XYZ file of C-alpha atoms in Angstrom:
89
model
C 92.961 108.622 -59.341
C 89.960 108.984 -58.448
C 87.059 107.072 -58.353
C 83.879 108.767 -60.446
C 81.087 107.631 -61.275
C 79.750 107.591 -64.587
C 76.934 108.817 -65.665
C 75.585 104.512 -67.453
C 76.897 103.521 -64.516
C 75.409 105.209 -62.508
C 71.736 104.954 -64.740
C 72.731 100.684 -64.669
C 72.492 101.172 -60.834
C 69.658 102.833 -60.417
C 67.270 100.682 -62.544
C 68.762 97.333 -60.775
C 67.768 99.368 -57.875
C 64.396 99.770 -59.867
C 64.086 95.929 -60.234
C 65.532 94.637 -57.159
C 62.457 96.889 -55.307
C 59.692 95.967 -57.893
C 60.601 92.440 -57.099
C 60.738 93.060 -53.772
C 56.825 94.471 -53.857
C 55.907 90.980 -55.541
C 57.437 88.982 -53.126
C 55.185 91.232 -50.253
C 51.952 91.058 -52.201
C 51.976 87.455 -53.627
C 55.099 86.045 -51.010
C 52.406 84.143 -48.309
C 50.869 82.239 -51.928
C 53.807 80.109 -51.517
C 53.307 78.185 -48.850
C 49.779 78.127 -48.870
C 50.151 76.339 -52.025
C 53.510 73.781 -51.317
C 50.883 72.697 -48.581
C 47.849 72.217 -50.682
C 49.866 70.098 -52.991
C 51.589 67.979 -50.530
C 47.774 67.858 -48.336
C 48.978 69.687 -45.062
C 45.935 71.204 -43.080
C 44.691 75.066 -44.142
C 43.063 75.828 -41.493
C 42.780 75.186 -37.837
C 39.844 74.437 -35.987
C 42.030 73.491 -32.716
C 44.522 73.040 -30.112
C 45.348 70.054 -31.292
C 45.158 70.211 -34.997
C 48.172 72.938 -34.716
C 50.416 70.718 -32.733
C 49.363 67.248 -34.109
C 48.477 67.945 -37.784
C 50.717 69.495 -40.052
C 49.358 73.023 -39.604
C 52.380 74.085 -37.977
C 55.050 73.921 -40.789
C 52.437 75.984 -42.960
C 52.319 79.206 -40.278
C 55.854 78.951 -39.834
C 56.312 79.430 -43.439
C 54.109 82.120 -43.600
C 56.287 83.780 -40.846
C 59.366 82.596 -42.673
C 58.156 83.832 -46.232
C 56.904 87.872 -44.113
C 60.194 87.978 -42.796
C 62.557 87.362 -45.595
C 59.943 90.315 -47.496
C 60.364 92.365 -44.595
C 64.557 91.954 -45.775
C 62.949 92.356 -48.817
C 62.486 96.117 -48.032
C 65.302 97.037 -46.206
C 67.922 95.764 -48.571
C 65.745 97.939 -51.311
C 65.850 101.035 -48.698
C 69.998 100.253 -48.114
C 70.821 100.569 -51.657
C 68.583 103.648 -52.291
C 70.120 105.001 -48.944
C 73.611 103.880 -50.182
C 73.031 105.592 -53.716
C 71.953 108.752 -53.326
C 74.216 111.475 -52.633
């Protein structure tokens, strides 16, 4: 028995990939606002004037979370590109 994909399954997979692509684009565009919102709600400093503010204060948490969100956005973009490449004949 061969494993052939029906047209309905193919359309459903295409829709799911398109949804993942849209979610990835939104996360890439607005994902950096999440760490700033968390920092604002926790009262962390969101701007750094001097190096000691970075080391002593909580500003390093904002910078680290921004870097992590950028890595997550990159991972989502790569996942979409791999899913698209695997699905195309």
